[in-house]
């Protein structure tokens, strides 16, 4: 009874009993991780017998998932835009909504432009790395206040062979004074401290709070980013930001006299999610 198929069924049942909605796919992903194979392998080899050691490793992962640890942290992997990124508990798990920022940058700039880009609060590095992979002539700089996040981002840059086109610095936005940029991009922490407690258990219990919390009105970091960007951007340079669904009006107030708002883009739920601004 230790075939791949039997293990998958048991795993899925176990997760289902523990209220994990994605129990079936999670069971498959976790067993693939243990076997170090693609998911298709499980289907094609479903009668293969597993050693008790492998079953034990599978059970360890199932128990982590039972405690609501995000699957991306257990697998140390998350797909974003067109690539896979290494992730661990030191960085926010890249979100599909953030891909909107990449899509917009692709629309604004063509393949032949040479640009210098700054990513503020790079986390896993998913934004800057995705942009640089699409635009060969861009040069990147990325900062994060967390030393551990910078390590993860550097690792991802290495995996994607971009280490010579992007510089990483452990720095807060206020203390960063280096360079002049054509484009500044950021998905900063923007959740109101008082609303944090309503987030899902898998987020709250595992993702770095520092990457989520934007102070009492959620705008603390935006304030700093806008101030700093008006200094570090070249004239006519662009600022592309991810925002919370209810923050557009307050953002307009912060941008006033410094930036012109070109465009607001909605996310897949029809909520305001991304602002494109030009430095005045
Ligand atoms: N830039 C990273 C991302 O978009 C991290 C964002 C953050 O930590 N707030 O996933």
mmCIF file of C-alpha atoms and ligand atoms in Angstrom:
data_model
loop_
_atom_site.group_PDB
_atom_site.id
_atom_site.type_symbol
_atom_site.label_atom_id
_atom_site.label_comp_id
_atom_site.label_asym_id
_atom_site.label_seq_id
_atom_site.Cartn_x
_atom_site.Cartn_y
_atom_site.Cartn_z
ATOM 1 C CA UNK A 1 0.000 0.000 0.000
ATOM 2 C CA UNK A 2 2.959 2.324 -0.351
ATOM 3 C CA UNK A 3 2.518 3.086 -4.012
ATOM 4 C CA UNK A 4 2.729 6.666 -5.277
ATOM 5 C CA UNK A 5 -1.025 6.623 -5.917
ATOM 6 C CA UNK A 6 -1.850 5.385 -2.413
ATOM 7 C CA UNK A 7 0.444 7.996 -0.830
ATOM 8 C CA UNK A 8 -1.130 10.760 -2.911
ATOM 9 C CA UNK A 9 -4.627 9.716 -1.897
ATOM 10 C CA UNK A 10 -3.709 9.511 1.770
ATOM 11 C CA UNK A 11 -1.982 12.904 1.618
ATOM 12 C CA UNK A 12 -4.906 14.572 -0.079
ATOM 13 C CA UNK A 13 -7.397 13.056 2.401
ATOM 14 C CA UNK A 14 -5.247 14.167 5.336
ATOM 15 C CA UNK A 15 -5.045 17.764 4.084
ATOM 16 C CA UNK A 16 -8.753 17.817 3.272
ATOM 17 C CA UNK A 17 -9.590 16.692 6.808
ATOM 18 C CA UNK A 18 -7.469 19.592 7.999
ATOM 19 C CA UNK A 19 -9.398 22.115 5.907
ATOM 20 C CA UNK A 20 -6.794 22.705 3.208
ATOM 21 C CA UNK A 21 -8.881 23.589 0.156
ATOM 22 C CA UNK A 22 -6.135 22.864 -2.382
ATOM 23 C CA UNK A 23 -5.581 19.419 -0.796
ATOM 24 C CA UNK A 24 -5.228 17.409 -3.982
ATOM 25 C CA UNK A 25 -2.746 19.583 -5.831
ATOM 26 C CA UNK A 26 -0.815 20.231 -2.614
ATOM 27 C CA UNK A 27 -0.472 16.513 -2.003
ATOM 28 C CA UNK A 28 0.922 16.118 -5.521
ATOM 29 C CA UNK A 29 3.313 19.059 -5.199
ATOM 30 C CA UNK A 30 4.652 17.859 -1.861
ATOM 31 C CA UNK A 31 5.254 14.317 -3.065
ATOM 32 C CA UNK A 32 6.976 15.657 -6.203
ATOM 33 C CA UNK A 33 9.235 17.678 -3.921
ATOM 34 C CA UNK A 34 10.132 14.582 -1.884
ATOM 35 C CA UNK A 35 10.842 12.571 -5.018
ATOM 36 C CA UNK A 36 12.526 15.511 -6.728
ATOM 37 C CA UNK A 37 10.449 14.881 -9.856
ATOM 38 C CA UNK A 38 7.874 16.770 -11.920
ATOM 39 C CA UNK A 39 4.173 16.242 -11.163
ATOM 40 C CA UNK A 40 3.695 14.330 -14.435
ATOM 41 C CA UNK A 41 6.098 11.699 -13.137
ATOM 42 C CA UNK A 42 3.596 10.818 -10.399
ATOM 43 C CA UNK A 43 0.870 10.079 -12.925
ATOM 44 C CA UNK A 44 3.104 8.015 -15.188
ATOM 45 C CA UNK A 45 4.581 6.029 -12.301
ATOM 46 C CA UNK A 46 1.636 5.799 -9.964
ATOM 47 C CA UNK A 47 2.248 2.139 -9.103
ATOM 48 C CA UNK A 48 5.881 2.685 -8.054
ATOM 49 C CA UNK A 49 6.464 1.597 -4.450
ATOM 50 C CA UNK A 50 7.946 4.189 -2.080
ATOM 51 C CA UNK A 51 10.439 3.417 0.698
ATOM 52 C CA UNK A 52 9.369 4.119 4.273
ATOM 53 C CA UNK A 53 11.986 6.872 4.399
ATOM 54 C CA UNK A 54 10.330 8.710 1.497
ATOM 55 C CA UNK A 55 6.896 8.229 3.063
ATOM 56 C CA UNK A 56 8.249 9.734 6.271
ATOM 57 C CA UNK A 57 9.638 12.778 4.437
ATOM 58 C CA UNK A 58 6.278 13.199 2.708
ATOM 59 C CA UNK A 59 4.477 13.122 6.058
ATOM 60 C CA UNK A 60 6.770 15.826 7.444
ATOM 61 C CA UNK A 61 5.808 18.124 4.562
ATOM 62 C CA UNK A 62 2.111 17.264 4.892
ATOM 63 C CA UNK A 63 2.265 18.297 8.526
ATOM 64 C CA UNK A 64 3.845 21.623 7.645
ATOM 65 C CA UNK A 65 1.048 22.277 5.149
ATOM 66 C CA UNK A 66 -1.532 21.215 7.728
ATOM 67 C CA UNK A 67 -0.274 24.070 9.906
ATOM 68 C CA UNK A 68 -1.077 26.439 6.992
ATOM 69 C CA UNK A 69 2.496 27.055 5.890
ATOM 70 C CA UNK A 70 2.242 28.347 2.296
ATOM 71 C CA UNK A 71 3.127 25.742 -0.286
ATOM 72 C CA UNK A 72 5.665 28.169 -1.854
ATOM 73 C CA UNK A 73 7.735 28.192 1.342
ATOM 74 C CA UNK A 74 7.629 24.402 1.639
ATOM 75 C CA UNK A 75 8.727 24.002 -1.972
ATOM 76 C CA UNK A 76 11.100 27.015 -1.797
ATOM 77 C CA UNK A 77 9.734 28.019 -5.161
ATOM 78 C CA UNK A 78 7.191 30.370 -6.688
ATOM 79 C CA UNK A 79 6.438 31.045 -10.319
ATOM 80 C CA UNK A 80 6.173 34.727 -11.190
ATOM 81 C CA UNK A 81 5.728 36.246 -14.662
ATOM 82 C CA UNK A 82 7.750 33.813 -16.810
ATOM 83 C CA UNK A 83 10.166 32.381 -14.260
ATOM 84 C CA UNK A 84 10.584 30.434 -11.064
ATOM 85 C CA UNK A 85 12.009 32.173 -8.016
ATOM 86 C CA UNK A 86 13.575 30.807 -4.862
ATOM 87 C CA UNK A 87 11.555 31.937 -1.844
ATOM 88 C CA UNK A 88 11.764 31.386 1.886
ATOM 89 C CA UNK A 89 10.264 32.944 4.987
ATOM 90 C CA UNK A 90 12.503 36.003 4.673
ATOM 91 C CA UNK A 91 10.681 37.287 1.608
ATOM 92 C CA UNK A 92 7.107 37.919 0.561
ATOM 93 C CA UNK A 93 5.766 35.299 -1.823
ATOM 94 C CA UNK A 94 5.384 36.997 -5.232
ATOM 95 C CA UNK A 95 1.719 37.615 -6.089
ATOM 96 C CA UNK A 96 0.021 37.325 -9.492
ATOM 97 C CA UNK A 97 -1.296 40.904 -9.105
ATOM 98 C CA UNK A 98 2.277 42.180 -9.040
ATOM 99 C CA UNK A 99 2.747 40.825 -12.572
ATOM 100 C CA UNK A 100 0.600 43.776 -13.674
ATOM 101 C CA UNK A 101 3.572 46.038 -12.910
ATOM 102 C CA UNK A 102 5.806 44.025 -15.224
ATOM 103 C CA UNK A 103 3.162 44.012 -17.953
ATOM 104 C CA UNK A 104 2.865 47.806 -17.775
ATOM 105 C CA UNK A 105 6.619 48.350 -17.881
ATOM 106 C CA UNK A 106 6.742 46.164 -21.006
ATOM 107 C CA UNK A 107 4.101 48.388 -22.606
ATOM 108 C CA UNK A 108 5.926 51.620 -21.829
ATOM 109 C CA UNK A 109 9.445 50.687 -22.962
ATOM 110 C CA UNK A 110 10.617 48.810 -26.038
ATOM 111 C CA UNK A 111 13.457 46.298 -26.340
ATOM 112 C CA UNK A 112 16.026 48.788 -27.654
ATOM 113 C CA UNK A 113 15.861 51.318 -24.855
ATOM 114 C CA UNK A 114 18.714 51.615 -22.366
ATOM 115 C CA UNK A 115 17.345 52.420 -18.967
ATOM 116 C CA UNK A 116 18.469 52.507 -15.432
ATOM 117 C CA UNK A 117 15.864 51.023 -13.079
ATOM 118 C CA UNK A 118 15.571 51.084 -9.290
ATOM 119 C CA UNK A 119 13.433 48.553 -7.396
ATOM 120 C CA UNK A 120 12.567 49.673 -3.872
ATOM 121 C CA UNK A 121 11.840 46.839 -1.423
ATOM 122 C CA UNK A 122 12.956 44.124 -3.795
ATOM 123 C CA UNK A 123 12.171 41.147 -1.522
ATOM 124 C CA UNK A 124 12.769 38.022 -3.615
ATOM 125 C CA UNK A 125 13.897 40.263 -6.485
ATOM 126 C CA UNK A 126 11.013 39.021 -8.614
ATOM 127 C CA UNK A 127 10.174 42.446 -10.076
ATOM 128 C CA UNK A 128 13.616 43.680 -11.095
ATOM 129 C CA UNK A 129 14.705 40.244 -12.324
ATOM 130 C CA UNK A 130 11.577 39.784 -14.453
ATOM 131 C CA UNK A 131 12.044 43.227 -16.019
ATOM 132 C CA UNK A 132 15.745 42.756 -16.759
ATOM 133 C CA UNK A 133 15.098 39.374 -18.347
ATOM 134 C CA UNK A 134 12.632 40.993 -20.733
ATOM 135 C CA UNK A 135 14.729 44.066 -21.512
ATOM 136 C CA UNK A 136 18.352 43.149 -22.244
ATOM 137 C CA UNK A 137 19.656 46.732 -22.253
ATOM 138 C CA UNK A 138 18.275 47.761 -18.881
ATOM 139 C CA UNK A 139 20.524 48.049 -15.842
ATOM 140 C CA UNK A 140 19.074 47.433 -12.400
ATOM 141 C CA UNK A 141 19.568 48.508 -8.821
ATOM 142 C CA UNK A 142 17.567 46.973 -6.020
ATOM 143 C CA UNK A 143 17.336 47.820 -2.344
ATOM 144 C CA UNK A 144 15.700 46.224 0.662
ATOM 145 C CA UNK A 145 15.816 47.005 4.348
ATOM 146 C CA UNK A 146 16.218 43.313 5.140
ATOM 147 C CA UNK A 147 19.671 41.775 4.839
ATOM 148 C CA UNK A 148 18.128 38.327 4.521
ATOM 149 C CA UNK A 149 15.856 39.456 1.686
ATOM 150 C CA UNK A 150 18.854 40.900 -0.163
ATOM 151 C CA UNK A 151 20.562 37.503 0.107
ATOM 152 C CA UNK A 152 17.518 35.815 -1.441
ATOM 153 C CA UNK A 153 17.287 38.425 -4.211
ATOM 154 C CA UNK A 154 21.008 38.020 -5.022
ATOM 155 C CA UNK A 155 20.566 34.271 -5.165
ATOM 156 C CA UNK A 156 17.670 34.679 -7.606
ATOM 157 C CA UNK A 157 19.705 37.068 -9.753
ATOM 158 C CA UNK A 158 22.438 34.441 -9.894
ATOM 159 C CA UNK A 159 19.998 31.667 -10.861
ATOM 160 C CA UNK A 160 18.770 33.897 -13.681
ATOM 161 C CA UNK A 161 22.319 34.894 -14.694
ATOM 162 C CA UNK A 162 21.761 38.549 -14.058
ATOM 163 C CA UNK A 163 24.347 39.214 -11.353
ATOM 164 C CA UNK A 164 26.318 41.553 -13.596
ATOM 165 C CA UNK A 165 23.309 43.683 -14.562
ATOM 166 C CA UNK A 166 21.833 44.334 -11.141
ATOM 167 C CA UNK A 167 23.339 45.760 -7.962
ATOM 168 C CA UNK A 168 21.778 44.981 -4.607
ATOM 169 C CA UNK A 169 22.055 47.108 -1.491
ATOM 170 C CA UNK A 170 20.770 46.527 1.994
ATOM 171 C CA UNK A 171 19.274 49.932 2.666
ATOM 172 C CA UNK A 172 16.140 51.665 3.755
ATOM 173 C CA UNK A 173 14.611 54.012 1.233
ATOM 174 C CA UNK A 174 15.450 57.121 3.332
ATOM 175 C CA UNK A 175 19.111 56.241 3.529
ATOM 176 C CA UNK A 176 19.601 55.522 -0.136
ATOM 177 C CA UNK A 177 21.191 58.293 -2.198
ATOM 178 C CA UNK A 178 22.912 56.465 -5.040
ATOM 179 C CA UNK A 179 22.400 57.128 -8.747
ATOM 180 C CA UNK A 180 19.825 58.657 -11.065
ATOM 181 C CA UNK A 181 17.114 56.549 -12.606
ATOM 182 C CA UNK A 182 14.776 56.517 -15.586
ATOM 183 C CA UNK A 183 12.338 54.241 -13.814
ATOM 184 C CA UNK A 184 11.590 53.490 -10.184
ATOM 185 C CA UNK A 185 9.348 50.594 -9.335
ATOM 186 C CA UNK A 186 8.027 49.344 -6.034
ATOM 187 C CA UNK A 187 5.583 47.010 -4.376
ATOM 188 C CA UNK A 188 6.070 48.273 -0.853
ATOM 189 C CA UNK A 189 4.398 47.201 2.374
ATOM 190 C CA UNK A 190 1.027 48.982 2.235
ATOM 191 C CA UNK A 191 -1.319 47.230 4.631
ATOM 192 C CA UNK A 192 -2.821 49.300 7.405
ATOM 193 C CA UNK A 193 -1.488 48.035 10.777
ATOM 194 C CA UNK A 194 -5.008 47.787 12.165
ATOM 195 C CA UNK A 195 -6.219 45.625 9.275
ATOM 196 C CA UNK A 196 -3.293 43.204 9.402
ATOM 197 C CA UNK A 197 -5.127 40.845 11.695
ATOM 198 C CA UNK A 198 -7.754 40.142 9.037
ATOM 199 C CA UNK A 199 -5.219 38.562 6.691
ATOM 200 C CA UNK A 200 -5.330 34.795 6.107
ATOM 201 C CA UNK A 201 -3.580 32.587 8.612
ATOM 202 C CA UNK A 202 -1.113 31.341 6.014
ATOM 203 C CA UNK A 203 0.017 34.914 5.347
ATOM 204 C CA UNK A 204 0.002 36.172 8.897
ATOM 205 C CA UNK A 205 1.697 33.174 10.448
ATOM 206 C CA UNK A 206 4.466 32.874 7.868
ATOM 207 C CA UNK A 207 5.157 35.878 5.636
ATOM 208 C CA UNK A 208 7.473 38.643 6.901
ATOM 209 C CA UNK A 209 5.366 41.316 8.581
ATOM 210 C CA UNK A 210 7.939 43.919 7.571
ATOM 211 C CA UNK A 211 7.035 43.273 3.925
ATOM 212 C CA UNK A 212 3.327 43.828 4.571
ATOM 213 C CA UNK A 213 2.791 46.526 7.166
ATOM 214 C CA UNK A 214 2.577 50.112 5.988
ATOM 215 C CA UNK A 215 1.885 51.883 9.267
ATOM 216 C CA UNK A 216 -1.379 53.154 10.708
ATOM 217 C CA UNK A 217 -2.803 54.387 7.404
ATOM 218 C CA UNK A 218 -0.866 51.979 5.196
ATOM 219 C CA UNK A 219 0.895 54.879 3.468
ATOM 220 C CA UNK A 220 4.027 55.236 5.566
ATOM 221 C CA UNK A 221 6.385 53.701 3.023
ATOM 222 C CA UNK A 222 4.694 55.343 0.009
ATOM 223 C CA UNK A 223 5.399 58.671 1.633
ATOM 224 C CA UNK A 224 9.114 57.905 1.753
ATOM 225 C CA UNK A 225 9.181 56.387 -1.732
ATOM 226 C CA UNK A 226 7.552 59.409 -3.333
ATOM 227 C CA UNK A 227 9.853 61.831 -1.556
ATOM 228 C CA UNK A 228 12.952 59.853 -2.484
ATOM 229 C CA UNK A 229 11.832 59.171 -6.068
ATOM 230 C CA UNK A 230 11.355 62.852 -6.762
ATOM 231 C CA UNK A 231 15.083 63.191 -6.000
ATOM 232 C CA UNK A 232 16.430 60.037 -7.638
ATOM 233 C CA UNK A 233 14.385 60.084 -10.843
ATOM 234 C CA UNK A 234 15.580 61.917 -13.912
ATOM 235 C CA UNK A 235 13.171 64.569 -15.152
ATOM 236 C CA UNK A 236 10.345 62.852 -17.028
ATOM 237 C CA UNK A 237 11.273 59.556 -15.340
ATOM 238 C CA UNK A 238 8.536 57.171 -14.349
ATOM 239 C CA UNK A 239 7.397 55.794 -11.020
ATOM 240 C CA UNK A 240 5.411 52.561 -11.132
ATOM 241 C CA UNK A 241 3.770 51.490 -7.887
ATOM 242 C CA UNK A 242 1.593 48.710 -6.597
ATOM 243 C CA UNK A 243 -1.065 50.079 -4.229
ATOM 244 C CA UNK A 244 -3.850 48.791 -2.002
ATOM 245 C CA UNK A 245 -7.315 48.663 -3.615
ATOM 246 C CA UNK A 246 -8.575 51.653 -1.589
ATOM 247 C CA UNK A 247 -5.479 53.869 -1.634
ATOM 248 C CA UNK A 248 -5.726 55.735 -4.943
ATOM 249 C CA UNK A 249 -7.244 58.953 -3.608
ATOM 250 C CA UNK A 250 -4.769 59.293 -0.784
ATOM 251 C CA UNK A 251 -1.953 58.507 -3.206
ATOM 252 C CA UNK A 252 -3.069 61.358 -5.454
ATOM 253 C CA UNK A 253 -2.653 63.652 -2.498
ATOM 254 C CA UNK A 254 0.883 62.398 -1.841
ATOM 255 C CA UNK A 255 1.874 62.653 -5.501
ATOM 256 C CA UNK A 256 0.569 66.189 -5.945
ATOM 257 C CA UNK A 257 3.042 68.804 -7.238
ATOM 258 C CA UNK A 258 5.760 66.171 -7.639
ATOM 259 C CA UNK A 259 4.241 63.651 -10.047
ATOM 260 C CA UNK A 260 1.669 63.479 -12.795
ATOM 261 C CA UNK A 261 -0.554 60.393 -12.690
ATOM 262 C CA UNK A 262 -0.591 58.860 -16.167
ATOM 263 C CA UNK A 263 -2.624 55.759 -15.577
ATOM 264 C CA UNK A 264 -4.311 53.575 -12.971
ATOM 265 C CA UNK A 265 -4.505 49.855 -13.707
ATOM 266 C CA UNK A 266 -6.957 47.490 -12.062
ATOM 267 C CA UNK A 267 -6.131 43.990 -10.841
ATOM 268 C CA UNK A 268 -7.862 40.731 -11.816
ATOM 269 C CA UNK A 269 -10.642 41.507 -9.323
ATOM 270 C CA UNK A 270 -11.334 44.900 -10.888
ATOM 271 C CA UNK A 271 -9.688 46.825 -8.029
ATOM 272 C CA UNK A 272 -7.171 49.681 -8.429
ATOM 273 C CA UNK A 273 -3.755 48.052 -8.053
ATOM 274 C CA UNK A 274 -1.091 49.896 -10.008
ATOM 275 C CA UNK A 275 -0.221 53.551 -10.619
ATOM 276 C CA UNK A 276 2.008 54.888 -13.368
ATOM 277 C CA UNK A 277 3.336 58.358 -12.672
ATOM 278 C CA UNK A 278 5.765 60.771 -14.323
ATOM 279 C CA UNK A 279 8.105 63.053 -12.462
ATOM 280 C CA UNK A 280 7.239 66.698 -13.069
HETATM 281 N N1 LIG B 1 9.100 43.327 -4.453
HETATM 282 C C1 LIG B 1 8.713 42.100 -3.864
HETATM 283 C C2 LIG B 1 7.421 41.591 -4.470
HETATM 284 O O1 LIG B 1 6.757 42.294 -5.162
HETATM 285 C C3 LIG B 1 8.570 42.244 -2.350
HETATM 286 C C4 LIG B 1 7.485 43.175 -1.950
HETATM 287 C C5 LIG B 1 7.430 43.402 -0.467
HETATM 288 O O2 LIG B 1 8.173 42.810 0.300
HETATM 289 N N2 LIG B 1 6.515 44.251 -0.057
HETATM 290 O O3 LIG B 1 7.036 40.476 -4.276
#
